[in-house]
Each structure stands twice: as C-alpha cells, then as structure tokens.
Amino acid sequence: MCIYLICANLELSIVTTNVRFSRIPETQNIMKYEDKWKEELGILKGIFSKLPLEKTVKWGADVFTYEGKNIVSCYGFKDYFTIFFYNGVFLTDPYKVLINAQEGKTKTLRHWRFNSQAEISEEKIIAYVNEAIEIAKKGLTVKPENFKALPIPELLEKEFNQNPELKSCFDKLTPGKQKEYIVYLNEPKQEKTKLSRLEKIKPVIIVGKGLNDKYKK
C-alpha cells in the first residue's frame, strides 16, 4: 500500500499542457530576471494585448492564448529576453529570428531573443503572432513519435531492491510518467546529482504522481 508523503523543493522541468513536446525552462530561473527586463517585457505584453488573445497565468507567468490554445509568452533571462512561440515550428520565420533552444528535444517551441529594447519591432512581432494565431485556427500539430520505453537506471534498480514499495508504486505509473523519471535521473553526469534527484522523486513516486503532474492542468 502506498503511503502519502509530502515532498518540498522538488526540482522539476515544466511541460506545456497543449504543446506536448515543448519544455519551458524552470520557473525559478525564468522569474529570477523578470525585474531586469521589466520594461522590455511590459512592451512585449502591450503588443500582445493589441491582438485577439486572452491573457492567462500558467506556471506563474503570463501566457497569451487563442481559444484555449497557448500562442505566445515572454520571459527574461540573464543576458537576453525572449518571446516563446508555443507552436513556432510551423512559423515561416521570414526574418530568420527563431531558434530551437534544445535541438533534438524541443519539437514545437521556438524562441525569438532580444538583447535590448531597441531590437523590438512591433510590426514584425504582430506579423509573427498573427501567423501563430492562424496556425492555431488550422489546428496544426506535430505528430507524436512512437513511444520507446527506456531501461531502468541502475541507481533506481538498486533502490527498488531495497524498497519494494517504491517499485510497486513506480510500476503503477503510466509508461509516460515512468519515462519522465528515467530521463530525469539520466540527465545529470555527476553521481552526487543523480542521488540527490533520486531522493527528491521517491516521495512523489510513492504518492503515485508523475514528475510534471504539478504543472499540468
């Protein structure tokens, strides 16, 4: 029987709800530089507000949607601020400004980075966002890749041998949630970090939750 435990300060990656393959940087890292780019982000949000978008709050930040579909948002980082296009892979990108920040991982999300307020062009941004809205209207999506199960990390296997209850709770998770935990444990190179992550996820597995369930709506 699974025992309910509370886990605090769990390090998590955030997965968007209606863009399955896009990953947003960790909330704490995003919000850390909001004040640095406060004026610039305010300008971007002002531009978004002129378009037929609804402003909502997701993952602790403003996200602009169209008929419930995530279209665009903006965030500040240490050296730049950026616009996120949630289905940006379909944009024609006439000015060649969009990048994929995580090649091989991010399927749909695309970034438009700025280093100063002077680089903001309302005309260009409106054109890109309007195209993103049209993409949403058409319902364009990236087809899911065939699911591939990953082998259980040796570290987790050892923990299962010592803690049968943990294994029982893990086995009850969906294959997708199991994969989230396996990827999370495989990411770090240092053994110390792997062990730290293992300790953080054990209580969450015990209560039958997925790694990113906290952020899904």
mmCIF file with all atom_site columns, C-alpha atoms in Angstrom:
data_model
loop_
_atom_site.group_PDB
_atom_site.id
_atom_site.type_symbol
_atom_site.label_atom_id
_atom_site.label_alt_id
_atom_site.label_comp_id
_atom_site.label_asym_id
_atom_site.label_entity_id
_atom_site.label_seq_id
_atom_site.pdbx_PDB_ins_code
_atom_site.Cartn_x
_atom_site.Cartn_y
_atom_site.Cartn_z
_atom_site.occupancy
_atom_site.B_iso_or_equiv
_atom_site.pdbx_formal_charge
_atom_site.auth_seq_id
_atom_site.auth_comp_id
_atom_site.auth_asym_id
_atom_site.auth_atom_id
_atom_site.pdbx_PDB_model_num
ATOM 1   C CA . MET A 1 1   ? 0.000  0.000  0.000   1.00 0.00 ? 1   MET A CA 1
ATOM 2   C CA . CYS A 1 2   ? 1.373  3.424  -0.953  1.00 0.00 ? 2   CYS A CA 1
ATOM 3   C CA . ILE A 1 3   ? 1.948  5.822  1.923   1.00 0.00 ? 3   ILE A CA 1
ATOM 4   C CA . TYR A 1 4   ? 1.276  9.545  1.462   1.00 0.00 ? 4   TYR A CA 1
ATOM 5   C CA . LEU A 1 5   ? 4.324  11.732 1.950   1.00 0.00 ? 5   LEU A CA 1
ATOM 6   C CA . ILE A 1 6   ? 4.974  15.401 1.253   1.00 0.00 ? 6   ILE A CA 1
ATOM 7   C CA . CYS A 1 7   ? 7.935  16.423 -0.900  1.00 0.00 ? 7   CYS A CA 1
ATOM 8   C CA . ALA A 1 8   ? 9.217  20.006 -0.821  1.00 0.00 ? 8   ALA A CA 1
ATOM 9   C CA . ASN A 1 9   ? 11.513 21.900 -3.174  1.00 0.00 ? 9   ASN A CA 1
ATOM 10  C CA . LEU A 1 10  ? 11.352 19.280 -5.908  1.00 0.00 ? 10  LEU A CA 1
ATOM 11  C CA . GLU A 1 11  ? 13.488 20.270 -8.882  1.00 0.00 ? 11  GLU A CA 1
ATOM 12  C CA . LEU A 1 12  ? 11.254 19.944 -11.898 1.00 0.00 ? 12  LEU A CA 1
ATOM 13  C CA . SER A 1 13  ? 11.115 20.715 -15.550 1.00 0.00 ? 13  SER A CA 1
ATOM 14  C CA . ILE A 1 14  ? 7.879  22.215 -16.808 1.00 0.00 ? 14  ILE A CA 1
ATOM 15  C CA . VAL A 1 15  ? 5.963  20.685 -19.682 1.00 0.00 ? 15  VAL A CA 1
ATOM 16  C CA . THR A 1 16  ? 3.349  22.703 -21.542 1.00 0.00 ? 16  THR A CA 1
ATOM 17  C CA . THR A 1 17  ? -0.189 21.371 -21.420 1.00 0.00 ? 17  THR A CA 1
ATOM 18  C CA . ASN A 1 18  ? -1.323 21.648 -25.031 1.00 0.00 ? 18  ASN A CA 1
ATOM 19  C CA . VAL A 1 19  ? 2.083  21.524 -26.707 1.00 0.00 ? 19  VAL A CA 1
ATOM 20  C CA . ARG A 1 20  ? 3.194  18.089 -25.680 1.00 0.00 ? 20  ARG A CA 1
ATOM 21  C CA . PHE A 1 21  ? 6.834  18.221 -26.771 1.00 0.00 ? 21  PHE A CA 1
ATOM 22  C CA . SER A 1 22  ? 7.822  21.717 -25.682 1.00 0.00 ? 22  SER A CA 1
ATOM 23  C CA . ARG A 1 23  ? 9.657  22.309 -22.432 1.00 0.00 ? 23  ARG A CA 1
ATOM 24  C CA . ILE A 1 24  ? 9.735  25.601 -20.627 1.00 0.00 ? 24  ILE A CA 1
ATOM 25  C CA . PRO A 1 25  ? 12.794 26.468 -18.527 1.00 0.00 ? 25  PRO A CA 1
ATOM 26  C CA . GLU A 1 26  ? 12.363 26.032 -14.768 1.00 0.00 ? 26  GLU A CA 1
ATOM 27  C CA . THR A 1 27  ? 10.131 28.694 -13.251 1.00 0.00 ? 27  THR A CA 1
ATOM 28  C CA . GLN A 1 28  ? 12.667 29.838 -10.677 1.00 0.00 ? 28  GLN A CA 1
ATOM 29  C CA . ASN A 1 29  ? 15.237 30.541 -13.413 1.00 0.00 ? 29  ASN A CA 1
ATOM 30  C CA . ILE A 1 30  ? 12.726 32.455 -15.522 1.00 0.00 ? 30  ILE A CA 1
ATOM 31  C CA . MET A 1 31  ? 11.373 34.648 -12.736 1.00 0.00 ? 31  MET A CA 1
ATOM 32  C CA . LYS A 1 32  ? 14.864 35.425 -11.447 1.00 0.00 ? 32  LYS A CA 1
ATOM 33  C CA . TYR A 1 33  ? 15.451 38.025 -14.182 1.00 0.00 ? 33  TYR A CA 1
ATOM 34  C CA . GLU A 1 34  ? 11.945 39.441 -14.590 1.00 0.00 ? 34  GLU A CA 1
ATOM 35  C CA . ASP A 1 35  ? 12.893 42.710 -12.880 1.00 0.00 ? 35  ASP A CA 1
ATOM 36  C CA . LYS A 1 36  ? 15.967 43.177 -15.059 1.00 0.00 ? 36  LYS A CA 1
ATOM 37  C CA . TRP A 1 37  ? 13.812 43.228 -18.203 1.00 0.00 ? 37  TRP A CA 1
ATOM 38  C CA . LYS A 1 38  ? 10.612 44.558 -16.642 1.00 0.00 ? 38  LYS A CA 1
ATOM 39  C CA . GLU A 1 39  ? 10.221 47.487 -19.060 1.00 0.00 ? 39  GLU A CA 1
ATOM 40  C CA . GLU A 1 40  ? 11.034 45.415 -22.141 1.00 0.00 ? 40  GLU A CA 1
ATOM 41  C CA . LEU A 1 41  ? 8.671  42.611 -21.162 1.00 0.00 ? 41  LEU A CA 1
ATOM 42  C CA . GLY A 1 42  ? 5.983  45.193 -20.492 1.00 0.00 ? 42  GLY A CA 1
ATOM 43  C CA . ILE A 1 43  ? 6.370  46.452 -24.062 1.00 0.00 ? 43  ILE A CA 1
ATOM 44  C CA . LEU A 1 44  ? 6.033  42.935 -25.465 1.00 0.00 ? 44  LEU A CA 1
ATOM 45  C CA . LYS A 1 45  ? 2.934  42.210 -23.397 1.00 0.00 ? 45  LYS A CA 1
ATOM 46  C CA . GLY A 1 46  ? 1.494  45.518 -24.544 1.00 0.00 ? 46  GLY A CA 1
ATOM 47  C CA . ILE A 1 47  ? 1.923  44.381 -28.137 1.00 0.00 ? 47  ILE A CA 1
ATOM 48  C CA . PHE A 1 48  ? 0.282  41.030 -27.402 1.00 0.00 ? 48  PHE A CA 1
ATOM 49  C CA . SER A 1 49  ? -2.659 42.813 -25.771 1.00 0.00 ? 49  SER A CA 1
ATOM 50  C CA . LYS A 1 50  ? -3.455 44.532 -29.084 1.00 0.00 ? 50  LYS A CA 1
ATOM 51  C CA . LEU A 1 51  ? -4.177 41.177 -30.689 1.00 0.00 ? 51  LEU A CA 1
ATOM 52  C CA . PRO A 1 52  ? -7.183 38.835 -30.287 1.00 0.00 ? 52  PRO A CA 1
ATOM 53  C CA . LEU A 1 53  ? -5.523 36.933 -27.447 1.00 0.00 ? 53  LEU A CA 1
ATOM 54  C CA . GLU A 1 54  ? -6.601 36.129 -23.924 1.00 0.00 ? 54  GLU A CA 1
ATOM 55  C CA . LYS A 1 55  ? -4.065 36.630 -21.148 1.00 0.00 ? 55  LYS A CA 1
ATOM 56  C CA . THR A 1 56  ? -3.897 33.792 -18.642 1.00 0.00 ? 56  THR A CA 1
ATOM 57  C CA . VAL A 1 57  ? -1.439 32.820 -15.919 1.00 0.00 ? 57  VAL A CA 1
ATOM 58  C CA . LYS A 1 58  ? 0.313  29.478 -16.267 1.00 0.00 ? 58  LYS A CA 1
ATOM 59  C CA . TRP A 1 59  ? 3.430  28.259 -14.459 1.00 0.00 ? 59  TRP A CA 1
ATOM 60  C CA . GLY A 1 60  ? 3.492  31.561 -12.572 1.00 0.00 ? 60  GLY A CA 1
ATOM 61  C CA . ALA A 1 61  ? 3.759  33.734 -15.682 1.00 0.00 ? 61  ALA A CA 1
ATOM 62  C CA . ASP A 1 62  ? 1.537  35.431 -18.292 1.00 0.00 ? 62  ASP A CA 1
ATOM 63  C CA . VAL A 1 63  ? 0.650  33.247 -21.272 1.00 0.00 ? 63  VAL A CA 1
ATOM 64  C CA . PHE A 1 64  ? -1.389 34.592 -24.173 1.00 0.00 ? 64  PHE A CA 1
ATOM 65  C CA . THR A 1 65  ? -3.853 32.133 -25.669 1.00 0.00 ? 65  THR A CA 1
ATOM 66  C CA . TYR A 1 66  ? -6.332 31.896 -28.530 1.00 0.00 ? 66  TYR A CA 1
ATOM 67  C CA . GLU A 1 67  ? -9.460 29.806 -27.911 1.00 0.00 ? 67  GLU A CA 1
ATOM 68  C CA . GLY A 1 68  ? -7.654 27.982 -25.138 1.00 0.00 ? 68  GLY A CA 1
ATOM 69  C CA . LYS A 1 69  ? -4.516 27.242 -27.146 1.00 0.00 ? 69  LYS A CA 1
ATOM 70  C CA . ASN A 1 70  ? -1.167 28.596 -25.964 1.00 0.00 ? 70  ASN A CA 1
ATOM 71  C CA . ILE A 1 71  ? 0.163  31.056 -28.540 1.00 0.00 ? 71  ILE A CA 1
ATOM 72  C CA . VAL A 1 72  ? 2.902  33.208 -27.066 1.00 0.00 ? 72  VAL A CA 1
ATOM 73  C CA . SER A 1 73  ? 4.600  34.366 -23.874 1.00 0.00 ? 73  SER A CA 1
ATOM 74  C CA . CYS A 1 74  ? 7.728  36.281 -22.947 1.00 0.00 ? 74  CYS A CA 1
ATOM 75  C CA . TYR A 1 75  ? 10.427 35.855 -20.306 1.00 0.00 ? 75  TYR A CA 1
ATOM 76  C CA . GLY A 1 76  ? 13.641 37.456 -19.140 1.00 0.00 ? 76  GLY A CA 1
ATOM 77  C CA . PHE A 1 77  ? 16.961 35.672 -18.782 1.00 0.00 ? 77  PHE A CA 1
ATOM 78  C CA . LYS A 1 78  ? 20.395 36.764 -17.633 1.00 0.00 ? 78  LYS A CA 1
ATOM 79  C CA . ASP A 1 79  ? 21.682 38.045 -20.980 1.00 0.00 ? 79  ASP A CA 1
ATOM 80  C CA . TYR A 1 80  ? 18.514 38.446 -23.030 1.00 0.00 ? 80  TYR A CA 1
ATOM 81  C CA . PHE A 1 81  ? 14.726 38.463 -23.007 1.00 0.00 ? 81  PHE A CA 1
ATOM 82  C CA . THR A 1 82  ? 12.684 36.324 -25.327 1.00 0.00 ? 82  THR A CA 1
ATOM 83  C CA . ILE A 1 83  ? 9.325  35.590 -26.909 1.00 0.00 ? 83  ILE A CA 1
ATOM 84  C CA . PHE A 1 84  ? 8.174  31.959 -26.795 1.00 0.00 ? 84  PHE A CA 1
ATOM 85  C CA . PHE A 1 85  ? 6.003  30.758 -29.676 1.00 0.00 ? 85  PHE A CA 1
ATOM 86  C CA . TYR A 1 86  ? 4.429  27.542 -28.440 1.00 0.00 ? 86  TYR A CA 1
ATOM 87  C CA . ASN A 1 87  ? 3.783  26.175 -31.922 1.00 0.00 ? 87  ASN A CA 1
ATOM 88  C CA . GLY A 1 88  ? 6.645  28.091 -33.501 1.00 0.00 ? 88  GLY A CA 1
ATOM 89  C CA . VAL A 1 89  ? 7.905  25.166 -35.554 1.00 0.00 ? 89  VAL A CA 1
ATOM 90  C CA . PHE A 1 90  ? 5.182  25.964 -38.115 1.00 0.00 ? 90  PHE A CA 1
ATOM 91  C CA . LEU A 1 91  ? 6.021  29.673 -38.447 1.00 0.00 ? 91  LEU A CA 1
ATOM 92  C CA . THR A 1 92  ? 7.550  30.701 -41.792 1.00 0.00 ? 92  THR A CA 1
ATOM 93  C CA . ASP A 1 93  ? 10.041 32.949 -39.939 1.00 0.00 ? 93  ASP A CA 1
ATOM 94  C CA . PRO A 1 94  ? 10.710 35.451 -42.787 1.00 0.00 ? 94  PRO A CA 1
ATOM 95  C CA . TYR A 1 95  ? 13.270 37.398 -40.714 1.00 0.00 ? 95  TYR A CA 1
ATOM 96  C CA . LYS A 1 96  ? 15.138 34.255 -39.575 1.00 0.00 ? 96  LYS A CA 1
ATOM 97  C CA . VAL A 1 97  ? 14.930 35.169 -35.892 1.00 0.00 ? 97  VAL A CA 1
ATOM 98  C CA . LEU A 1 98  ? 13.551 31.966 -34.398 1.00 0.00 ? 98  LEU A CA 1
ATOM 99  C CA . ILE A 1 99  ? 15.721 29.369 -32.693 1.00 0.00 ? 99  ILE A CA 1
ATOM 100 C CA . ASN A 1 100 ? 15.227 25.989 -31.095 1.00 0.00 ? 100 ASN A CA 1
ATOM 101 C CA . ALA A 1 101 ? 16.914 26.224 -27.698 1.00 0.00 ? 101 ALA A CA 1
ATOM 102 C CA . GLN A 1 102 ? 17.011 22.451 -27.220 1.00 0.00 ? 102 GLN A CA 1
ATOM 103 C CA . GLU A 1 103 ? 17.773 20.753 -30.528 1.00 0.00 ? 103 GLU A CA 1
ATOM 104 C CA . GLY A 1 104 ? 16.726 17.138 -30.506 1.00 0.00 ? 104 GLY A CA 1
ATOM 105 C CA . LYS A 1 105 ? 14.405 17.657 -27.523 1.00 0.00 ? 105 LYS A CA 1
ATOM 106 C CA . THR A 1 106 ? 12.057 20.556 -28.259 1.00 0.00 ? 106 THR A CA 1
ATOM 107 C CA . LYS A 1 107 ? 9.688  19.750 -31.106 1.00 0.00 ? 107 LYS A CA 1
ATOM 108 C CA . THR A 1 108 ? 7.371  22.753 -31.378 1.00 0.00 ? 108 THR A CA 1
ATOM 109 C CA . LEU A 1 109 ? 8.562  25.631 -29.170 1.00 0.00 ? 109 LEU A CA 1
ATOM 110 C CA . ARG A 1 110 ? 10.612 28.376 -30.822 1.00 0.00 ? 110 ARG A CA 1
ATOM 111 C CA . HIS A 1 111 ? 12.308 31.427 -29.264 1.00 0.00 ? 111 HIS A CA 1
ATOM 112 C CA . TRP A 1 112 ? 12.835 34.971 -30.519 1.00 0.00 ? 112 TRP A CA 1
ATOM 113 C CA . ARG A 1 113 ? 15.603 36.524 -28.431 1.00 0.00 ? 113 ARG A CA 1
ATOM 114 C CA . PHE A 1 114 ? 16.323 40.200 -27.861 1.00 0.00 ? 114 PHE A CA 1
ATOM 115 C CA . ASN A 1 115 ? 19.309 41.885 -26.219 1.00 0.00 ? 115 ASN A CA 1
ATOM 116 C CA . SER A 1 116 ? 17.884 45.399 -25.977 1.00 0.00 ? 116 SER A CA 1
ATOM 117 C CA . GLN A 1 117 ? 14.665 47.375 -26.222 1.00 0.00 ? 117 GLN A CA 1
ATOM 118 C CA . ALA A 1 118 ? 15.880 48.850 -29.500 1.00 0.00 ? 118 ALA A CA 1
ATOM 119 C CA . GLU A 1 119 ? 15.549 45.441 -31.155 1.00 0.00 ? 119 GLU A CA 1
ATOM 120 C CA . ILE A 1 120 ? 11.796 45.282 -30.527 1.00 0.00 ? 120 ILE A CA 1
ATOM 121 C CA . SER A 1 121 ? 9.812  45.782 -33.731 1.00 0.00 ? 121 SER A CA 1
ATOM 122 C CA . GLU A 1 122 ? 6.085  45.910 -33.076 1.00 0.00 ? 122 GLU A CA 1
ATOM 123 C CA . GLU A 1 123 ? 5.273  45.438 -36.756 1.00 0.00 ? 123 GLU A CA 1
ATOM 124 C CA . LYS A 1 124 ? 7.355  42.258 -37.065 1.00 0.00 ? 124 LYS A CA 1
ATOM 125 C CA . ILE A 1 125 ? 6.151  40.809 -33.774 1.00 0.00 ? 125 ILE A CA 1
ATOM 126 C CA . ILE A 1 126 ? 2.499  41.387 -34.677 1.00 0.00 ? 126 ILE A CA 1
ATOM 127 C CA . ALA A 1 127 ? 3.069  39.642 -38.013 1.00 0.00 ? 127 ALA A CA 1
ATOM 128 C CA . TYR A 1 128 ? 4.595  36.607 -36.285 1.00 0.00 ? 128 TYR A CA 1
ATOM 129 C CA . VAL A 1 129 ? 1.876  36.404 -33.634 1.00 0.00 ? 129 VAL A CA 1
ATOM 130 C CA . ASN A 1 130 ? -0.899 36.762 -36.208 1.00 0.00 ? 130 ASN A CA 1
ATOM 131 C CA . GLU A 1 131 ? 0.631  33.883 -38.154 1.00 0.00 ? 131 GLU A CA 1
ATOM 132 C CA . ALA A 1 132 ? 0.796  31.865 -34.918 1.00 0.00 ? 132 ALA A CA 1
ATOM 133 C CA . ILE A 1 133 ? -2.921 32.531 -34.381 1.00 0.00 ? 133 ILE A CA 1
ATOM 134 C CA . GLU A 1 134 ? -3.699 31.288 -37.903 1.00 0.00 ? 134 GLU A CA 1
ATOM 135 C CA . ILE A 1 135 ? -1.706 28.140 -37.182 1.00 0.00 ? 135 ILE A CA 1
ATOM 136 C CA . ALA A 1 136 ? -3.810 27.595 -34.057 1.00 0.00 ? 136 ALA A CA 1
ATOM 137 C CA . LYS A 1 137 ? -7.002 28.052 -36.077 1.00 0.00 ? 137 LYS A CA 1
ATOM 138 C CA . LYS A 1 138 ? -5.847 25.371 -38.527 1.00 0.00 ? 138 LYS A CA 1
ATOM 139 C CA . GLY A 1 139 ? -5.084 23.019 -35.657 1.00 0.00 ? 139 GLY A CA 1
ATOM 140 C CA . LEU A 1 140 ? -1.588 22.205 -36.869 1.00 0.00 ? 140 LEU A CA 1
ATOM 141 C CA . THR A 1 141 ? 0.281  19.878 -34.523 1.00 0.00 ? 141 THR A CA 1
ATOM 142 C CA . VAL A 1 142 ? 3.389  17.710 -34.547 1.00 0.00 ? 142 VAL A CA 1
ATOM 143 C CA . LYS A 1 143 ? 2.537  14.034 -34.630 1.00 0.00 ? 143 LYS A CA 1
ATOM 144 C CA . PRO A 1 144 ? 3.744  12.141 -31.558 1.00 0.00 ? 144 PRO A CA 1
ATOM 145 C CA . GLU A 1 145 ? 6.792  9.966  -32.019 1.00 0.00 ? 145 GLU A CA 1
ATOM 146 C CA . ASN A 1 146 ? 6.397  6.265  -31.405 1.00 0.00 ? 146 ASN A CA 1
ATOM 147 C CA . PHE A 1 147 ? 6.778  5.685  -27.695 1.00 0.00 ? 147 PHE A CA 1
ATOM 148 C CA . LYS A 1 148 ? 10.019 3.967  -26.735 1.00 0.00 ? 148 LYS A CA 1
ATOM 149 C CA . ALA A 1 149 ? 10.435 2.569  -23.261 1.00 0.00 ? 149 ALA A CA 1
ATOM 150 C CA . LEU A 1 150 ? 13.770 3.300  -21.592 1.00 0.00 ? 150 LEU A CA 1
ATOM 151 C CA . PRO A 1 151 ? 15.742 0.885  -19.420 1.00 0.00 ? 151 PRO A CA 1
ATOM 152 C CA . ILE A 1 152 ? 15.543 1.469  -15.677 1.00 0.00 ? 152 ILE A CA 1
ATOM 153 C CA . PRO A 1 153 ? 18.709 3.245  -14.440 1.00 0.00 ? 153 PRO A CA 1
ATOM 154 C CA . GLU A 1 154 ? 20.957 1.071  -12.286 1.00 0.00 ? 154 GLU A CA 1
ATOM 155 C CA . LEU A 1 155 ? 20.602 3.542  -9.422  1.00 0.00 ? 155 LEU A CA 1
ATOM 156 C CA . LEU A 1 156 ? 16.827 3.197  -9.454  1.00 0.00 ? 156 LEU A CA 1
ATOM 157 C CA . GLU A 1 157 ? 17.016 -0.596 -9.771  1.00 0.00 ? 157 GLU A CA 1
ATOM 158 C CA . LYS A 1 158 ? 19.148 -0.749 -6.615  1.00 0.00 ? 158 LYS A CA 1
ATOM 159 C CA . GLU A 1 159 ? 16.613 1.426  -4.812  1.00 0.00 ? 159 GLU A CA 1
ATOM 160 C CA . PHE A 1 160 ? 13.790 -0.862 -5.928  1.00 0.00 ? 160 PHE A CA 1
ATOM 161 C CA . ASN A 1 161 ? 15.641 -3.869 -4.476  1.00 0.00 ? 161 ASN A CA 1
ATOM 162 C CA . GLN A 1 162 ? 15.845 -2.114 -1.118  1.00 0.00 ? 162 GLN A CA 1
ATOM 163 C CA . ASN A 1 163 ? 12.384 -0.583 -1.272  1.00 0.00 ? 163 ASN A CA 1
ATOM 164 C CA . PRO A 1 164 ? 9.758  -2.931 -2.822  1.00 0.00 ? 164 PRO A CA 1
ATOM 165 C CA . GLU A 1 165 ? 7.003  -0.442 -2.039  1.00 0.00 ? 165 GLU A CA 1
ATOM 166 C CA . LEU A 1 166 ? 8.682  2.170  -4.226  1.00 0.00 ? 166 LEU A CA 1
ATOM 167 C CA . LYS A 1 167 ? 8.901  -0.325 -7.096  1.00 0.00 ? 167 LYS A CA 1
ATOM 168 C CA . SER A 1 168 ? 5.236  -1.235 -6.659  1.00 0.00 ? 168 SER A CA 1
ATOM 169 C CA . CYS A 1 169 ? 4.200  2.437  -6.874  1.00 0.00 ? 169 CYS A CA 1
ATOM 170 C CA . PHE A 1 170 ? 6.502  3.025  -9.857  1.00 0.00 ? 170 PHE A CA 1
ATOM 171 C CA . ASP A 1 171 ? 5.040  0.042  -11.724 1.00 0.00 ? 171 ASP A CA 1
ATOM 172 C CA . LYS A 1 172 ? 1.548  1.508  -11.290 1.00 0.00 ? 172 LYS A CA 1
ATOM 173 C CA . LEU A 1 173 ? 2.539  4.714  -13.120 1.00 0.00 ? 173 LEU A CA 1
ATOM 174 C CA . THR A 1 174 ? 1.763  5.111  -16.804 1.00 0.00 ? 174 THR A CA 1
ATOM 175 C CA . PRO A 1 175 ? 4.663  4.358  -19.204 1.00 0.00 ? 175 PRO A CA 1
ATOM 176 C CA . GLY A 1 176 ? 4.916  8.077  -19.984 1.00 0.00 ? 176 GLY A CA 1
ATOM 177 C CA . LYS A 1 177 ? 5.310  9.036  -16.327 1.00 0.00 ? 177 LYS A CA 1
ATOM 178 C CA . GLN A 1 178 ? 7.856  6.274  -15.806 1.00 0.00 ? 178 GLN A CA 1
ATOM 179 C CA . LYS A 1 179 ? 9.840  7.627  -18.733 1.00 0.00 ? 179 LYS A CA 1
ATOM 180 C CA . GLU A 1 180 ? 9.801  11.144 -17.248 1.00 0.00 ? 180 GLU A CA 1
ATOM 181 C CA . TYR A 1 181 ? 11.500 9.853  -14.097 1.00 0.00 ? 181 TYR A CA 1
ATOM 182 C CA . ILE A 1 182 ? 14.038 7.784  -16.021 1.00 0.00 ? 182 ILE A CA 1
ATOM 183 C CA . VAL A 1 183 ? 15.044 10.746 -18.198 1.00 0.00 ? 183 VAL A CA 1
ATOM 184 C CA . TYR A 1 184 ? 15.242 12.963 -15.110 1.00 0.00 ? 184 TYR A CA 1
ATOM 185 C CA . LEU A 1 185 ? 17.648 10.548 -13.399 1.00 0.00 ? 185 LEU A CA 1
ATOM 186 C CA . ASN A 1 186 ? 19.741 10.022 -16.535 1.00 0.00 ? 186 ASN A CA 1
ATOM 187 C CA . GLU A 1 187 ? 20.298 13.732 -17.247 1.00 0.00 ? 187 GLU A CA 1
ATOM 188 C CA . PRO A 1 188 ? 22.988 14.556 -14.624 1.00 0.00 ? 188 PRO A CA 1
ATOM 189 C CA . LYS A 1 189 ? 26.566 13.429 -15.219 1.00 0.00 ? 189 LYS A CA 1
ATOM 190 C CA . GLN A 1 190 ? 27.637 13.520 -11.589 1.00 0.00 ? 190 GLN A CA 1
ATOM 191 C CA . GLU A 1 191 ? 26.650 10.662 -9.303  1.00 0.00 ? 191 GLU A CA 1
ATOM 192 C CA . LYS A 1 192 ? 26.046 13.122 -6.469  1.00 0.00 ? 192 LYS A CA 1
ATOM 193 C CA . THR A 1 193 ? 23.388 14.927 -8.514  1.00 0.00 ? 193 THR A CA 1
ATOM 194 C CA . LYS A 1 194 ? 21.756 11.649 -9.527  1.00 0.00 ? 194 LYS A CA 1
ATOM 195 C CA . LEU A 1 195 ? 21.497 10.602 -5.885  1.00 0.00 ? 195 LEU A CA 1
ATOM 196 C CA . SER A 1 196 ? 20.037 13.974 -4.944  1.00 0.00 ? 196 SER A CA 1
ATOM 197 C CA . ARG A 1 197 ? 17.392 13.692 -7.647  1.00 0.00 ? 197 ARG A CA 1
ATOM 198 C CA . LEU A 1 198 ? 16.548 10.162 -6.581  1.00 0.00 ? 198 LEU A CA 1
ATOM 199 C CA . GLU A 1 199 ? 15.856 11.300 -3.021  1.00 0.00 ? 199 GLU A CA 1
ATOM 200 C CA . LYS A 1 200 ? 13.630 14.106 -4.308  1.00 0.00 ? 200 LYS A CA 1
ATOM 201 C CA . ILE A 1 201 ? 11.480 11.928 -6.553  1.00 0.00 ? 201 ILE A CA 1
ATOM 202 C CA . LYS A 1 202 ? 10.965 8.976  -4.196  1.00 0.00 ? 202 LYS A CA 1
ATOM 203 C CA . PRO A 1 203 ? 8.169  10.641 -2.163  1.00 0.00 ? 203 PRO A CA 1
ATOM 204 C CA . VAL A 1 204 ? 6.438  11.760 -5.371  1.00 0.00 ? 204 VAL A CA 1
ATOM 205 C CA . ILE A 1 205 ? 6.516  8.262  -6.839  1.00 0.00 ? 205 ILE A CA 1
ATOM 206 C CA . ILE A 1 206 ? 5.146  6.882  -3.570  1.00 0.00 ? 206 ILE A CA 1
ATOM 207 C CA . VAL A 1 207 ? 2.019  9.052  -3.860  1.00 0.00 ? 207 VAL A CA 1
ATOM 208 C CA . GLY A 1 208 ? 1.501  7.966  -7.463  1.00 0.00 ? 208 GLY A CA 1
ATOM 209 C CA . LYS A 1 209 ? 2.340  11.280 -9.107  1.00 0.00 ? 209 LYS A CA 1
ATOM 210 C CA . GLY A 1 210 ? 4.233  11.939 -12.328 1.00 0.00 ? 210 GLY A CA 1
ATOM 211 C CA . LEU A 1 211 ? 7.284  14.190 -12.405 1.00 0.00 ? 211 LEU A CA 1
ATOM 212 C CA . ASN A 1 212 ? 5.409  17.051 -14.076 1.00 0.00 ? 212 ASN A CA 1
ATOM 213 C CA . ASP A 1 213 ? 1.880  16.489 -12.729 1.00 0.00 ? 213 ASP A CA 1
ATOM 214 C CA . LYS A 1 214 ? 2.192  19.615 -10.565 1.00 0.00 ? 214 LYS A CA 1
ATOM 215 C CA . TYR A 1 215 ? 2.230  21.808 -13.688 1.00 0.00 ? 215 TYR A CA 1
ATOM 216 C CA . LYS A 1 216 ? -0.396 20.062 -15.749 1.00 0.00 ? 216 LYS A CA 1
ATOM 217 C CA . LYS A 1 217 ? -3.926 21.408 -15.831 1.00 0.00 ? 217 LYS A CA 1
#
